[in-house]
mmCIF file of C-alpha atoms in Angstrom:
data_model
loop_
_atom_site.group_PDB
_atom_site.id
_atom_site.type_symbol
_atom_site.label_atom_id
_atom_site.label_comp_id
_atom_site.label_asym_id
_atom_site.label_seq_id
_atom_site.Cartn_x
_atom_site.Cartn_y
_atom_site.Cartn_z
ATOM 1 C CA MET A 1 -18.825 -126.227 -24.007
ATOM 2 C CA LEU A 2 -20.700 -127.174 -27.190
ATOM 3 C CA ASP A 3 -17.383 -127.994 -28.844
ATOM 4 C CA ILE A 4 -17.030 -130.699 -26.198
ATOM 5 C CA LEU A 5 -20.638 -131.912 -26.118
ATOM 6 C CA LEU A 6 -21.360 -132.083 -29.849
ATOM 7 C CA LEU A 7 -20.019 -134.537 -32.371
ATOM 8 C CA THR A 8 -17.290 -133.109 -34.590
ATOM 9 C CA GLU A 9 -19.444 -133.529 -37.707
ATOM 10 C CA ALA A 10 -22.189 -131.412 -36.089
ATOM 11 C CA ILE A 11 -19.901 -128.375 -35.861
ATOM 12 C CA VAL A 12 -19.122 -126.001 -38.728
ATOM 13 C CA PRO A 13 -15.785 -124.486 -37.651
ATOM 14 C CA GLU A 14 -15.611 -121.943 -40.506
ATOM 15 C CA ALA A 15 -19.061 -120.509 -39.697
ATOM 16 C CA LYS A 16 -19.188 -116.789 -38.880
ATOM 17 C CA THR A 17 -21.956 -116.876 -36.259
ATOM 18 C CA PHE A 18 -22.619 -118.907 -33.129
ATOM 19 C CA THR A 19 -25.894 -120.319 -34.466
ATOM 20 C CA GLN A 20 -24.352 -121.349 -37.784
ATOM 21 C CA ARG A 21 -21.372 -122.975 -36.068
ATOM 22 C CA TYR A 22 -23.572 -125.233 -33.954
ATOM 23 C CA GLY A 23 -26.492 -125.788 -36.320
ATOM 24 C CA LEU A 24 -28.945 -123.700 -34.332
ATOM 25 C CA ARG A 25 -31.908 -121.866 -35.783
ATOM 26 C CA ASP A 26 -31.484 -118.135 -36.436
ATOM 27 C CA ASP A 27 -34.150 -115.557 -35.659
ATOM 28 C CA GLU A 28 -35.608 -114.879 -39.110
ATOM 29 C CA LEU A 29 -36.568 -111.506 -40.573
ATOM 30 C CA LEU A 30 -40.338 -110.971 -40.440
ATOM 31 C CA VAL A 31 -42.322 -109.255 -43.199
ATOM 32 C CA ARG A 32 -45.591 -107.533 -42.285
ATOM 33 C CA THR A 33 -48.339 -107.483 -44.905
ATOM 34 C CA ARG A 34 -51.810 -105.927 -45.033
ATOM 35 C CA PHE A 35 -54.444 -106.871 -47.570
ATOM 36 C CA LEU A 36 -56.163 -103.658 -48.682
ATOM 37 C CA ASP A 37 -58.713 -105.778 -50.537
ATOM 38 C CA ASP A 38 -60.747 -108.161 -48.345
ATOM 39 C CA GLN A 39 -61.162 -110.451 -51.325
ATOM 40 C CA LEU A 40 -57.430 -111.214 -51.438
ATOM 41 C CA GLY A 41 -57.535 -113.145 -48.183
ATOM 42 C CA LYS A 42 -60.602 -115.079 -49.319
ATOM 43 C CA GLN A 43 -59.109 -115.709 -52.748
ATOM 44 C CA TYR A 44 -55.973 -117.259 -51.292
ATOM 45 C CA GLY A 45 -57.634 -119.016 -48.374
ATOM 46 C CA LEU A 46 -56.206 -116.702 -45.715
ATOM 47 C CA PRO A 47 -58.783 -115.569 -43.108
ATOM 48 C CA LEU A 48 -56.613 -112.550 -42.264
ATOM 49 C CA THR A 49 -56.017 -109.018 -43.498
ATOM 50 C CA ASP A 50 -52.885 -108.205 -41.458
ATOM 51 C CA LEU A 51 -50.141 -110.786 -41.078
ATOM 52 C CA CYS A 52 -46.476 -110.895 -40.094
ATOM 53 C CA ILE A 53 -44.605 -113.876 -41.522
ATOM 54 C CA PRO A 54 -41.006 -115.094 -41.856
ATOM 55 C CA HIS A 55 -39.242 -113.874 -44.981
ATOM 56 C CA SER A 56 -38.747 -117.432 -46.261
ATOM 57 C CA GLN A 57 -42.515 -117.977 -46.161
ATOM 58 C CA CYS A 58 -43.287 -114.583 -47.692
ATOM 59 C CA VAL A 59 -41.395 -115.798 -50.753
ATOM 60 C CA GLN A 60 -44.135 -118.418 -51.141
ATOM 61 C CA LEU A 61 -47.141 -116.071 -50.955
ATOM 62 C CA PRO A 62 -49.255 -116.340 -54.140
ATOM 63 C CA LEU A 63 -49.697 -112.601 -54.709
ATOM 64 C CA GLN A 64 -48.395 -112.387 -58.263
ATOM 65 C CA GLU A 65 -49.662 -109.396 -60.262
ATOM 66 C CA GLU A 66 -51.498 -107.809 -57.309
ATOM 67 C CA ARG A 67 -50.598 -104.170 -56.623
ATOM 68 C CA CYS A 68 -48.131 -103.507 -53.811
ATOM 69 C CA ILE A 69 -47.630 -100.369 -51.696
ATOM 70 C CA ILE A 70 -44.417 -100.220 -49.645
ATOM 71 C CA THR A 71 -44.264 -97.681 -46.827
ATOM 72 C CA GLU A 72 -41.870 -97.257 -43.894
ATOM 73 C CA ASN A 73 -44.191 -95.348 -41.577
ATOM 74 C CA LYS A 74 -46.271 -97.657 -39.373
ATOM 75 C CA MET A 75 -49.212 -95.261 -39.000
ATOM 76 C CA ASN A 76 -49.396 -94.801 -42.768
ATOM 77 C CA PHE A 77 -49.180 -98.568 -43.202
ATOM 78 C CA LEU A 78 -52.027 -99.123 -40.736
ATOM 79 C CA THR A 79 -54.292 -96.412 -42.170
ATOM 80 C CA LEU A 80 -53.943 -97.112 -45.890
ATOM 81 C CA PRO A 81 -57.481 -97.245 -47.320
ATOM 82 C CA ALA A 82 -59.075 -100.105 -49.219
ATOM 83 C CA PHE A 83 -58.083 -100.607 -52.852
ATOM 84 C CA ALA A 84 -59.001 -103.496 -55.119
ATOM 85 C CA HIS A 85 -56.249 -106.025 -55.895
ATOM 86 C CA THR A 86 -53.818 -104.241 -53.564
ATOM 87 C CA PHE A 87 -51.716 -105.171 -50.542
ATOM 88 C CA ALA A 88 -49.209 -103.220 -48.454
ATOM 89 C CA LEU A 89 -45.767 -104.141 -47.130
ATOM 90 C CA PHE A 90 -44.330 -102.471 -44.037
ATOM 91 C CA GLY A 91 -40.796 -101.582 -45.134
ATOM 92 C CA GLU A 92 -39.305 -101.012 -41.703
ATOM 93 C CA GLY A 93 -35.531 -101.211 -41.221
ATOM 94 C CA SER A 94 -33.852 -103.956 -43.227
ATOM 95 C CA THR A 95 -37.140 -105.253 -44.629
ATOM 96 C CA VAL A 96 -36.865 -103.163 -47.807
ATOM 97 C CA SER A 97 -33.372 -104.499 -48.520
ATOM 98 C CA SER A 98 -34.693 -108.056 -48.312
ATOM 99 C CA LEU A 99 -37.572 -107.586 -50.757
ATOM 100 C CA GLY A 100 -35.338 -108.225 -53.755
ATOM 101 C CA ALA A 101 -35.276 -111.890 -52.730
ATOM 102 C CA ILE A 102 -39.053 -112.201 -53.254
ATOM 103 C CA PRO A 103 -39.256 -113.093 -56.966
ATOM 104 C CA TRP A 104 -43.016 -112.774 -57.418
ATOM 105 C CA LEU A 105 -42.828 -109.053 -56.576
ATOM 106 C CA ALA A 106 -41.376 -108.575 -60.063
ATOM 107 C CA THR A 107 -44.868 -109.325 -61.431
ATOM 108 C CA CYS A 108 -46.576 -106.740 -59.206
ATOM 109 C CA PRO A 109 -47.124 -103.036 -59.857
ATOM 110 C CA ILE A 110 -45.113 -101.557 -56.952
ATOM 111 C CA PHE A 111 -45.556 -98.147 -55.314
ATOM 112 C CA TYR A 112 -43.037 -96.829 -52.787
ATOM 113 C CA TRP A 113 -43.944 -94.117 -50.266
ATOM 114 C CA GLY A 114 -40.909 -93.027 -48.274
ATOM 115 C CA ASP A 115 -39.698 -89.982 -46.404
ATOM 116 C CA LEU A 116 -38.818 -86.966 -48.507
ATOM 117 C CA ASP A 117 -35.117 -86.901 -47.697
ATOM 118 C CA ALA A 118 -31.844 -88.206 -49.103
ATOM 119 C CA HIS A 119 -32.256 -91.535 -47.302
ATOM 120 C CA GLY A 120 -35.754 -92.045 -48.711
ATOM 121 C CA PHE A 121 -34.461 -91.581 -52.251
ATOM 122 C CA GLN A 122 -31.562 -93.929 -51.545
ATOM 123 C CA ILE A 123 -34.067 -96.644 -50.593
ATOM 124 C CA LEU A 124 -36.130 -95.899 -53.714
ATOM 125 C CA SER A 125 -33.047 -96.212 -55.928
ATOM 126 C CA ARG A 126 -32.062 -99.468 -54.213
ATOM 127 C CA LEU A 127 -35.547 -100.890 -54.769
ATOM 128 C CA ARG A 128 -35.354 -100.078 -58.469
ATOM 129 C CA GLU A 129 -32.122 -102.036 -58.803
ATOM 130 C CA THR A 130 -34.293 -105.152 -58.577
ATOM 131 C CA PHE A 131 -37.691 -103.738 -59.503
ATOM 132 C CA PRO A 132 -37.130 -100.944 -62.067
ATOM 133 C CA HIS A 133 -40.879 -100.403 -62.456
ATOM 134 C CA VAL A 134 -41.338 -99.025 -58.896
ATOM 135 C CA ILE A 135 -43.391 -95.796 -58.844
ATOM 136 C CA SER A 136 -42.721 -93.271 -56.069
ATOM 137 C CA LEU A 137 -45.637 -91.724 -54.175
ATOM 138 C CA MET A 138 -45.568 -88.203 -52.702
ATOM 139 C CA MET A 139 -41.812 -87.933 -53.202
ATOM 140 C CA ASP A 140 -41.950 -84.856 -55.421
ATOM 141 C CA ALA A 141 -41.288 -81.124 -55.318
ATOM 142 C CA ASN A 142 -44.985 -80.222 -55.051
ATOM 143 C CA THR A 143 -45.410 -82.333 -51.904
ATOM 144 C CA LEU A 144 -42.255 -80.824 -50.410
ATOM 145 C CA HIS A 145 -43.497 -77.294 -51.129
ATOM 146 C CA THR A 146 -47.022 -78.007 -49.837
ATOM 147 C CA PHE A 147 -45.752 -79.229 -46.458
ATOM 148 C CA ALA A 148 -42.571 -77.145 -46.200
ATOM 149 C CA GLU A 149 -43.539 -75.922 -42.717
ATOM 150 C CA PHE A 150 -43.011 -79.465 -41.391
ATOM 151 C CA CYS A 151 -39.505 -79.911 -42.795
ATOM 152 C CA VAL A 152 -36.711 -80.618 -40.319
ATOM 153 C CA ALA A 153 -32.981 -81.206 -40.510
ATOM 154 C CA GLY A 154 -32.157 -84.590 -41.972
ATOM 155 C CA VAL A 155 -29.250 -86.944 -41.430
ATOM 156 C CA PRO A 156 -26.110 -85.621 -43.204
ATOM 157 C CA TYR A 157 -25.644 -87.461 -46.487
ATOM 158 C CA ALA A 158 -22.678 -87.445 -48.857
ATOM 159 C CA LEU A 159 -24.000 -85.927 -52.069
ATOM 160 C CA HIS A 160 -23.687 -88.195 -55.069
ATOM 161 C CA HIS A 161 -25.690 -89.477 -57.999
ATOM 162 C CA LEU A 162 -28.243 -92.227 -57.377
ATOM 163 C CA PRO A 163 -28.474 -94.331 -60.540
ATOM 164 C CA HIS A 164 -32.126 -95.396 -60.468
ATOM 165 C CA LEU A 165 -34.002 -92.120 -60.046
ATOM 166 C CA THR A 166 -35.939 -90.182 -62.673
ATOM 167 C CA PRO A 167 -34.468 -86.783 -63.635
ATOM 168 C CA GLU A 168 -37.051 -85.027 -61.440
ATOM 169 C CA GLU A 169 -36.317 -87.311 -58.494
ATOM 170 C CA GLN A 170 -32.580 -86.865 -58.987
ATOM 171 C CA THR A 171 -32.900 -83.081 -58.875
ATOM 172 C CA LEU A 172 -34.996 -83.210 -55.706
ATOM 173 C CA PHE A 173 -32.674 -85.756 -54.073
ATOM 174 C CA GLN A 174 -29.641 -83.522 -54.650
ATOM 175 C CA HIS A 175 -31.518 -80.497 -53.275
ATOM 176 C CA LEU A 176 -32.532 -82.387 -50.121
ATOM 177 C CA ALA A 177 -29.034 -83.796 -49.614
ATOM 178 C CA ARG A 178 -27.326 -80.445 -50.194
ATOM 179 C CA LYS A 179 -29.689 -78.546 -47.874
ATOM 180 C CA ASN A 180 -29.992 -81.430 -45.382
ATOM 181 C CA ILE A 181 -33.808 -81.294 -45.486
ATOM 182 C CA ARG A 182 -36.220 -83.960 -44.331
ATOM 183 C CA LEU A 183 -39.995 -84.175 -44.617
ATOM 184 C CA GLU A 184 -41.258 -87.266 -42.832
ATOM 185 C CA GLN A 185 -44.052 -89.032 -44.664
ATOM 186 C CA GLY A 186 -46.084 -89.023 -41.446
ATOM 187 C CA ARG A 187 -46.350 -85.213 -41.620
ATOM 188 C CA ILE A 188 -48.225 -85.282 -44.919
ATOM 189 C CA GLU A 189 -51.896 -84.436 -44.457
ATOM 190 C CA HIS A 190 -54.130 -87.509 -44.637
ATOM 191 C CA ARG A 191 -56.545 -85.934 -47.123
ATOM 192 C CA TYR A 192 -53.660 -85.009 -49.441
ATOM 193 C CA ALA A 193 -52.278 -88.543 -49.188
ATOM 194 C CA LEU A 194 -55.667 -90.061 -50.015
ATOM 195 C CA GLN A 195 -55.989 -87.914 -53.133
ATOM 196 C CA CYS A 196 -52.557 -88.986 -54.321
ATOM 197 C CA LEU A 197 -53.180 -92.662 -53.601
ATOM 198 C CA ARG A 198 -56.515 -92.596 -55.394
ATOM 199 C CA SER A 199 -55.035 -90.862 -58.433
ATOM 200 C CA HIS A 200 -52.595 -93.765 -58.826
ATOM 201 C CA LEU A 201 -54.743 -96.694 -57.714
ATOM 202 C CA GLN A 202 -58.310 -95.989 -58.817
#
């Protein structure tokens, strides 16, 4: 129908999607951000501490050199405590894959807190392709041992080498992949998590 109603020059015949073919607006990926420092919002003229914005606008946020915590668990994201000069990104689904297109993140100290399983380490390695300075949080053998009672079967993962892990992370990744083990970050005790966060951020 639109092929009939629209002018020929308004149609992109080689486009791969319906919206692109007819010049319609796509639903854009949203990035959720929490300021863990109340002063950040005031500093940048934003009267908010929790905001969800289109990816294209996130690229324009003036948060250079502030510390960033990326986590994929919503409850952890919502309960992260206050830290000076720090904000959090909710890395749900495809959000993490899109962060490489936010250039100012390269100026930020970045901390990634993911599940202790093969998939979590895959995401960590992918993040370091663009941001090699990313530091992992609670993705270590001691955390796995401390909360071993909460481990469950993970998603089967073809064992191979991930190029952007530290030697310790690589060893743990291969163990988790081989044994098909998963420790969800949400099962880590809150007090333990606070101690770890404070040791890195205070």
